[in-house]
Short mmCIF file of C-alpha atoms in Angstrom, two decimals:
data_model
loop_
_atom_site.label_atom_id
_atom_site.label_comp_id
_atom_site.label_asym_id
_atom_site.label_seq_id
_atom_site.Cartn_x
_atom_site.Cartn_y
_atom_site.Cartn_z
CA MET A 1 209.90 64.88 198.59
CA THR A 2 208.59 61.30 198.72
CA ARG A 3 211.00 58.57 197.63
CA THR A 4 209.09 55.81 195.84
CA LEU A 5 210.89 52.44 195.84
CA PHE A 6 210.23 49.75 193.22
CA THR A 7 211.55 46.66 194.96
CA GLY A 8 211.68 42.89 194.65
CA GLY A 9 211.68 42.66 190.85
CA ARG A 10 214.15 42.38 188.03
CA VAL A 11 215.15 45.53 186.17
CA VAL A 12 215.53 46.01 182.42
CA ASP A 13 217.28 49.38 182.26
CA GLY A 14 216.58 50.01 178.55
CA THR A 15 220.18 49.80 177.34
CA GLY A 16 219.91 46.29 175.95
CA ALA A 17 221.60 44.76 178.97
CA PRO A 18 220.00 41.59 180.42
CA ALA A 19 217.52 41.92 183.26
CA ALA A 20 219.08 41.95 186.73
CA ALA A 21 217.73 41.93 190.27
CA ALA A 22 217.71 45.56 191.48
CA ASP A 23 215.61 48.28 193.05
CA VAL A 24 214.62 51.59 191.47
CA VAL A 25 214.01 54.79 193.43
CA ILE A 26 212.15 57.77 192.00
CA GLU A 27 211.62 61.20 193.52
CA ASP A 28 210.17 64.47 192.25
CA GLY A 29 209.47 62.99 188.81
CA ARG A 30 213.00 61.64 188.23
CA VAL A 31 214.89 58.42 188.75
CA VAL A 32 217.39 58.99 191.57
CA GLU A 33 218.90 55.54 192.18
CA VAL A 34 219.07 52.10 190.59
CA GLY A 35 220.74 49.18 192.37
CA PRO A 36 220.43 46.58 195.12
CA GLY A 37 219.29 47.20 198.69
CA LEU A 38 217.81 50.67 198.26
CA ASP A 39 215.24 52.28 200.53
CA GLY A 40 212.30 54.62 200.12
CA ASP A 41 209.30 56.18 201.81
CA VAL A 42 206.73 54.30 199.75
CA GLU A 43 207.28 50.82 198.35
CA VAL A 44 205.90 49.29 195.16
CA ASP A 45 206.12 45.51 195.43
CA CYS A 46 207.52 44.16 192.16
CA ALA A 47 207.97 40.55 193.22
CA GLY A 48 207.66 38.27 190.21
CA ALA A 49 207.71 41.20 187.83
CA THR A 50 210.04 43.11 185.53
CA VAL A 51 210.60 46.87 185.97
CA LEU A 52 211.30 48.75 182.73
CA PRO A 53 211.47 52.31 181.38
CA GLY A 54 208.27 53.61 179.81
CA PHE A 55 207.86 52.29 176.29
CA VAL A 56 208.09 54.56 173.22
CA ASP A 57 206.09 54.22 169.98
CA CYS A 58 207.64 56.29 167.21
CA HIS A 59 204.71 56.09 164.76
CA VAL A 60 201.10 56.56 165.85
CA HIS A 61 198.04 58.51 164.67
CA VAL A 62 196.03 59.30 167.77
CA MET A 63 193.36 61.28 165.84
CA VAL A 64 192.44 58.24 163.73
CA THR A 65 190.51 55.35 165.26
CA SER A 66 189.55 53.22 162.29
CA VAL A 67 190.59 52.61 158.68
CA ASP A 68 186.97 51.84 157.78
CA SER A 69 186.29 54.37 155.02
CA LEU A 70 182.49 54.44 155.47
CA ARG A 71 182.87 54.96 159.20
CA MET A 72 185.22 57.85 158.52
CA ALA A 73 182.80 59.40 156.04
CA TYR A 74 179.94 59.39 158.52
CA THR A 75 181.86 60.47 161.63
CA PRO A 76 181.36 64.17 162.55
CA PHE A 77 184.54 66.23 162.30
CA GLY A 78 184.78 67.13 165.98
CA TYR A 79 184.16 63.56 167.15
CA SER A 80 187.75 62.60 166.34
CA PHE A 81 189.08 64.84 169.13
CA TYR A 82 187.05 62.91 171.71
CA GLU A 83 188.16 59.64 170.19
CA ALA A 84 191.75 60.90 170.46
CA ALA A 85 191.33 61.18 174.23
CA GLN A 86 190.20 57.56 174.33
CA ASN A 87 193.09 56.51 172.06
CA LEU A 88 195.64 58.29 174.26
CA ARG A 89 194.31 56.56 177.37
CA ALA A 90 194.51 53.18 175.64
CA THR A 91 198.07 53.90 174.55
CA ILE A 92 199.40 54.82 177.98
CA GLY A 93 197.50 51.85 179.38
CA ALA A 94 199.83 49.64 177.32
CA GLY A 95 202.86 51.20 178.98
CA ILE A 96 203.61 53.58 176.11
CA THR A 97 204.62 56.78 177.88
CA THR A 98 205.94 58.69 174.82
CA VAL A 99 204.77 58.72 171.21
CA ARG A 100 205.63 60.44 167.97
CA ASP A 101 202.39 61.23 166.15
CA ALA A 102 202.95 60.76 162.42
CA GLY A 103 200.02 62.90 161.32
CA GLY A 104 196.71 64.15 162.65
CA ALA A 105 197.36 65.47 166.17
CA ASP A 106 197.61 69.23 166.38
CA LEU A 107 199.18 71.42 169.04
CA GLY A 108 195.94 71.54 171.02
CA VAL A 109 195.96 67.76 171.46
CA LYS A 110 199.58 67.80 172.61
CA LYS A 111 198.94 70.66 175.03
CA ALA A 112 195.87 68.93 176.47
CA VAL A 113 198.11 66.00 177.45
CA ASP A 114 200.91 68.24 178.74
CA ASP A 115 198.46 70.21 180.89
CA GLY A 116 196.79 67.12 182.30
CA LEU A 117 193.39 67.67 180.68
CA VAL A 118 193.69 64.28 178.97
CA ALA A 119 195.56 61.22 180.22
CA GLY A 120 198.11 60.00 177.72
CA PRO A 121 201.74 59.69 176.68
CA ARG A 122 203.85 62.79 176.07
CA MET A 123 203.87 63.59 172.38
CA GLN A 124 206.00 64.76 169.54
CA ILE A 125 203.75 65.85 166.70
CA SER A 126 204.09 66.30 162.92
CA VAL A 127 200.64 67.96 162.47
CA ALA A 128 199.99 66.76 158.89
CA PRO A 129 202.08 64.79 156.38
CA LEU A 130 203.43 66.40 153.22
CA SER A 131 202.25 64.76 150.01
CA ILE A 132 202.44 65.40 146.30
CA THR A 133 199.28 65.75 144.23
CA GLY A 134 198.19 62.19 143.59
CA GLY A 135 200.35 60.89 146.40
CA HIS A 136 199.69 58.87 149.53
CA GLY A 137 198.34 61.92 151.36
CA ASP A 138 196.10 63.15 148.52
CA ASP A 139 192.67 61.84 149.45
CA TRP A 140 191.07 62.35 146.04
CA LEU A 141 188.96 59.38 144.96
CA PRO A 142 188.12 58.17 141.44
CA SER A 143 184.56 59.39 141.98
CA GLY A 144 185.94 62.93 142.19
CA THR A 145 185.21 63.22 145.92
CA HIS A 146 187.63 63.38 148.84
CA LEU A 147 187.77 61.22 151.96
CA GLU A 148 190.43 62.92 154.07
CA PHE A 149 192.20 61.33 157.01
CA PHE A 150 193.40 64.76 158.13
CA VAL A 151 190.84 67.42 157.27
CA PRO A 152 192.60 70.82 157.27
CA HIS A 153 191.61 73.26 160.03
CA PRO A 154 193.25 76.31 161.64
CA GLY A 155 195.60 74.11 163.67
CA ARG A 156 196.31 71.60 160.91
CA PRO A 157 197.25 73.02 157.53
CA SER A 158 196.97 70.95 154.36
CA GLY A 159 200.15 69.00 153.57
CA LEU A 160 199.51 68.87 149.81
CA CYS A 161 202.38 70.59 147.96
CA ASP A 162 204.27 70.41 144.66
CA GLY A 163 207.62 71.96 143.74
CA PRO A 164 210.36 73.38 145.98
CA ASP A 165 208.60 76.68 146.70
CA GLU A 166 205.35 75.06 147.84
CA VAL A 167 207.33 72.52 149.87
CA ARG A 168 209.24 75.31 151.61
CA ARG A 169 206.04 77.16 152.49
CA THR A 170 204.28 73.99 153.70
CA VAL A 171 207.17 73.01 155.97
CA ARG A 172 207.09 76.49 157.47
CA GLN A 173 203.33 76.23 157.97
CA MET A 174 203.71 72.92 159.84
CA LEU A 175 206.45 74.32 162.04
CA ARG A 176 204.35 77.42 162.72
CA ALA A 177 201.48 75.12 163.73
CA GLY A 178 203.70 73.47 166.32
CA ALA A 179 205.24 70.50 164.52
CA ASP A 180 208.20 68.93 166.36
CA VAL A 181 209.05 66.85 163.30
CA ILE A 182 208.14 67.08 159.61
CA LYS A 183 206.41 64.03 158.11
CA VAL A 184 206.63 63.35 154.37
CA HIS A 185 205.36 60.65 152.05
CA THR A 186 208.26 59.86 149.69
CA THR A 187 206.37 56.93 148.16
CA GLY A 188 202.85 55.75 147.61
CA GLY A 189 201.15 53.63 150.22
CA VAL A 190 198.89 50.71 151.00
CA LEU A 191 195.72 52.42 152.20
CA SER A 192 195.60 55.07 149.49
CA PRO A 193 193.67 53.63 146.51
CA THR A 194 195.22 55.55 143.61
CA ASP A 195 198.99 55.14 144.11
CA ASP A 196 201.61 52.37 144.24
CA PRO A 197 203.83 51.95 147.33
CA ARG A 198 206.78 51.09 145.06
CA HIS A 199 206.75 54.47 143.31
CA ALA A 200 208.84 57.44 144.45
CA HIS A 201 207.13 60.74 145.33
CA PHE A 202 208.81 64.17 145.63
CA SER A 203 211.97 64.93 143.69
CA PRO A 204 215.43 65.09 145.32
CA ALA A 205 215.29 68.89 144.97
CA GLU A 206 211.98 69.05 146.84
CA LEU A 207 213.32 66.77 149.59
CA ASP A 208 216.50 68.83 149.96
CA VAL A 209 214.42 71.98 150.55
CA MET A 210 212.25 70.11 153.04
CA VAL A 211 215.18 68.88 155.12
CA ALA A 212 216.92 72.27 155.02
CA GLU A 213 213.82 74.18 156.10
CA ALA A 214 213.18 71.76 158.98
CA ALA A 215 216.81 71.86 160.08
CA ALA A 216 216.81 75.66 160.07
CA GLN A 217 214.28 75.49 162.92
CA GLY A 218 215.86 72.55 164.73
CA ALA A 219 213.51 69.90 163.42
CA SER A 220 214.13 66.61 161.61
CA VAL A 221 212.10 64.82 158.94
CA MET A 222 210.48 61.38 159.04
CA ALA A 223 209.52 59.67 155.79
CA HIS A 224 206.71 57.29 155.00
CA ALA A 225 208.84 55.35 152.52
CA GLN A 226 207.89 51.89 151.23
CA GLY A 227 209.45 51.45 147.78
CA ALA A 228 213.24 51.35 147.35
CA PRO A 229 213.57 54.43 145.06
CA GLY A 230 211.67 56.66 147.49
CA ILE A 231 213.60 55.23 150.44
CA LYS A 232 216.92 56.03 148.76
CA ASN A 233 215.82 59.55 147.84
CA ALA A 234 214.85 60.13 151.48
CA VAL A 235 218.13 58.79 152.87
CA ARG A 236 220.25 60.78 150.43
CA ALA A 237 218.39 63.95 151.39
CA GLY A 238 219.26 63.46 155.06
CA ILE A 239 215.84 62.37 156.32
CA ARG A 240 216.24 60.98 159.82
CA SER A 241 213.96 57.92 159.76
CA ILE A 242 212.38 55.60 157.23
CA GLU A 243 208.87 54.55 158.25
CA HIS A 244 207.72 51.11 157.04
CA GLY A 245 210.63 50.32 154.66
CA ILE A 246 208.71 47.52 152.94
CA TYR A 247 210.78 47.19 149.74
CA LEU A 248 214.30 47.73 151.08
CA ASP A 249 217.00 46.55 148.72
CA ASP A 250 220.74 46.09 149.38
CA GLU A 251 221.61 49.58 148.13
CA ALA A 252 218.98 51.16 150.36
CA ILE A 253 220.30 49.26 153.39
CA GLU A 254 223.88 50.31 152.63
CA LEU A 255 222.80 53.93 152.29
CA MET A 256 220.98 53.76 155.61
CA LEU A 257 224.08 52.39 157.28
CA GLU A 258 226.25 55.08 155.66
CA HIS A 259 223.92 57.93 156.72
CA GLY A 260 222.97 56.52 160.12
CA THR A 261 219.28 56.51 159.12
CA TRP A 262 216.78 54.90 161.45
CA LEU A 263 214.19 52.29 160.43
CA VAL A 264 210.75 52.31 162.06
CA PRO A 265 209.31 49.10 160.62
CA THR A 266 205.57 49.08 161.63
CA LEU A 267 205.38 45.36 160.85
CA SER A 268 201.95 45.10 162.40
CA ALA A 269 200.32 47.64 160.05
CA PRO A 270 199.62 45.53 156.94
CA LEU A 271 198.47 42.66 159.15
CA ALA A 272 196.03 45.02 160.85
CA VAL A 273 194.60 46.13 157.47
CA ILE A 274 193.99 42.50 156.55
CA ARG A 275 192.37 41.73 159.91
CA ALA A 276 190.11 44.79 159.64
CA ALA A 277 189.01 43.85 156.13
CA ASP A 278 188.36 40.25 157.17
CA ALA A 279 186.23 41.59 160.04
CA GLY A 280 184.08 43.53 157.57
CA ALA A 281 185.61 47.02 157.56
CA SER A 282 184.97 49.11 154.44
CA ILE A 283 188.43 49.26 152.89
CA PRO A 284 189.02 49.63 149.14
CA PRO A 285 189.73 46.21 147.59
CA SER A 286 192.89 47.60 146.01
CA SER A 287 194.20 48.54 149.45
CA VAL A 288 193.44 45.12 150.91
CA ALA A 289 195.19 43.51 147.95
CA LYS A 290 198.23 45.70 148.49
CA ALA A 291 198.31 44.81 152.18
CA ARG A 292 198.17 41.09 151.46
CA GLY A 293 200.90 41.50 148.85
CA VAL A 294 203.44 43.27 151.08
CA VAL A 295 203.44 41.16 154.27
CA GLN A 296 206.15 38.67 153.33
CA THR A 297 208.28 41.24 151.49
CA HIS A 298 208.06 43.53 154.53
CA ARG A 299 209.24 40.77 156.87
CA GLU A 300 212.13 39.84 154.59
CA SER A 301 213.26 43.46 154.17
CA PHE A 302 213.18 44.00 157.92
CA ALA A 303 215.18 40.83 158.60
CA ARG A 304 217.87 41.89 156.10
CA ALA A 305 218.06 45.34 157.66
CA VAL A 306 218.46 43.85 161.15
CA GLU A 307 221.14 41.45 159.97
CA ALA A 308 223.03 44.35 158.35
CA GLY A 309 222.94 46.41 161.55
CA VAL A 310 220.50 49.19 160.55
CA LYS A 311 219.34 51.20 163.60
CA VAL A 312 215.79 50.20 164.54
CA ALA A 313 213.20 52.02 166.65
CA MET A 314 209.77 50.65 167.46
CA GLY A 315 206.71 52.07 165.75
CA THR A 316 203.31 50.60 164.99
CA ASP A 317 201.20 52.92 162.81
CA ALA A 318 198.59 52.63 165.57
CA ALA A 319 195.21 53.66 164.12
CA VAL A 320 195.77 51.15 161.36
CA SER A 321 196.07 48.72 164.28
CA PRO A 322 193.89 49.46 167.32
CA HIS A 323 195.33 51.89 169.84
CA GLY A 324 196.50 50.07 172.94
CA THR A 325 197.68 47.01 171.01
CA ASN A 326 201.05 48.66 170.34
CA LEU A 327 203.09 45.93 172.05
CA GLU A 328 201.96 43.38 169.44
CA GLU A 329 204.75 44.86 167.30
CA LEU A 330 207.43 43.44 169.60
CA PRO A 331 207.14 39.70 168.78
CA LEU A 332 207.15 40.59 165.08
CA MET A 333 210.43 42.40 165.54
CA ALA A 334 211.85 39.37 167.33
CA ALA A 335 210.69 37.14 164.48
CA GLY A 336 212.75 39.38 162.19
CA GLY A 337 215.98 38.46 163.92
CA MET A 338 216.20 40.79 166.94
CA THR A 339 216.80 39.25 170.35
CA PRO A 340 214.22 40.08 173.05
CA ASP A 341 216.77 42.36 174.73
CA GLN A 342 217.32 44.18 171.43
CA VAL A 343 213.57 44.53 170.93
CA LEU A 344 213.11 46.04 174.39
CA ALA A 345 215.98 48.47 173.70
CA ALA A 346 214.39 49.42 170.36
CA THR A 347 211.22 50.19 172.32
CA THR A 348 213.00 52.27 174.97
CA SER A 349 216.49 53.77 174.62
CA SER A 350 216.78 53.45 170.82
CA ALA A 351 213.36 54.98 170.25
CA ALA A 352 214.29 57.78 172.65
CA ALA A 353 217.48 58.41 170.67
CA LEU A 354 215.52 58.65 167.41
CA LEU A 355 213.27 61.26 169.03
CA GLY A 356 216.29 63.18 170.36
CA MET A 357 215.12 62.51 173.90
CA GLN A 358 217.88 60.11 174.98
CA ASP A 359 218.83 62.32 177.95
CA GLU A 360 215.24 62.33 179.27
CA ILE A 361 213.54 58.99 178.59
CA GLY A 362 214.21 55.41 177.51
CA ARG A 363 216.46 54.30 180.36
CA LEU A 364 216.21 53.68 184.08
CA ALA A 365 219.19 55.70 185.28
CA PRO A 366 219.68 58.60 187.72
CA GLY A 367 218.41 61.89 186.30
CA MET A 368 216.03 60.33 183.75
CA ARG A 369 212.31 61.05 183.81
CA ALA A 370 210.50 58.64 186.11
CA ASP A 371 208.61 56.74 183.41
CA VAL A 372 208.31 53.21 184.78
CA VAL A 373 206.41 50.14 183.63
CA VAL A 374 205.94 47.06 185.81
CA VAL A 375 205.21 43.88 183.86
CA GLU A 376 204.23 40.52 185.34
CA GLY A 377 206.87 37.85 184.78
CA ASP A 378 209.77 38.11 182.36
CA ALA A 379 209.34 41.03 179.96
CA ARG A 380 211.58 39.25 177.45
CA GLU A 381 208.65 36.90 176.84
CA LEU A 382 207.19 39.29 174.30
CA GLU A 383 204.01 37.44 173.41
CA GLY A 384 201.06 38.72 175.42
CA LEU A 385 203.12 41.47 177.02
CA ARG A 386 200.24 43.98 177.01
CA GLU A 387 198.06 41.71 179.15
CA ARG A 388 200.85 41.53 181.75
CA VAL A 389 201.29 45.29 182.25
CA ARG A 390 200.65 45.78 186.00
CA GLU A 391 201.52 49.43 186.58
CA VAL A 392 202.49 52.45 184.49
CA TRP A 393 204.12 55.60 185.91
CA LYS A 394 204.77 58.76 183.95
CA ASP A 395 206.95 61.52 185.38
CA GLY A 396 206.73 59.84 188.77
CA VAL A 397 202.92 59.68 188.86
CA ARG A 398 201.10 56.35 188.73
CA VAL A 399 198.68 56.49 185.80
CA VAL A 400 197.79 52.78 185.55
CA GLY A 401 197.54 50.20 188.34
#
């Protein structure tokens, strides 16, 4: 087998340790050595660059390309699968070699990437989010029509459910459809026009059934949770990660620490809604107003969670923000109190741990998958990081550069 040597650069191994001068050797899709003075059959010159593990984004929607409601209404159903291929290419082009899709991608999309039909990051999928009637995932509009982000089809069941029995059946349907993780909306949201992100959705009894059914088949649950009551319900039920966490209060933070719950902040999402609206996208005025109203609260909640020591993994809600701009999340995390080294760990080893893949990805260490990103200059300079991505390798194969 060919030994590929990344040499002449500084290595960020993904653990949170500072960058250090070292070489990395990969062979047969795995990292085999990390250290000084190594040799290989083929050299990759990394002079003036930082070598890192492949980045991980724990919250994307690869089947969605725009939050413009009129564009969505006039886009043919099948077109979104072709757009997904483009979105996946843009994502891996940013150095994101693994993603967790938080709704939309079905098993066919995941398999197309696994089989090499489409270039993109490896995927964990949730298929479709669970929502109550009238909740964040119920796409009913005041006109009486529907404008659905995730139109049900044979590979993507509807996530709408009410009561423990319907919840149990819907979780089983998602798992049957190939879900690696169950996604639930435990609060309202910003982009949905008829609910409030501060209100709790699903009862504790419904959430208990959800978590138990997922666990019975080895899966965890991730929760779109913005308001404090819905966040606390999710944490108490044993849900693994809180997505967004806009209105965290002290009790919610303490509960997250007690239960070891992860926070995936998606700080860039409300900013992206505002930018899209300012650029002329057709977004309900109520949604734009909600986005403008949560930005500062979101930042403050995140900063308090970081200060308290809540576990953080990077996620962007890409689709709300353009695919391929994922790394714009990193400076926002640093502005919330994380050091650059902590941010890079949240984007590599910590994100891998949230996904249960800590023995496969997220670190440059012998035995790990050979996901490697080469970035011009010091990767701890987080601003403009995407523009400095020089090469991307996934499972030992160069996919960018």
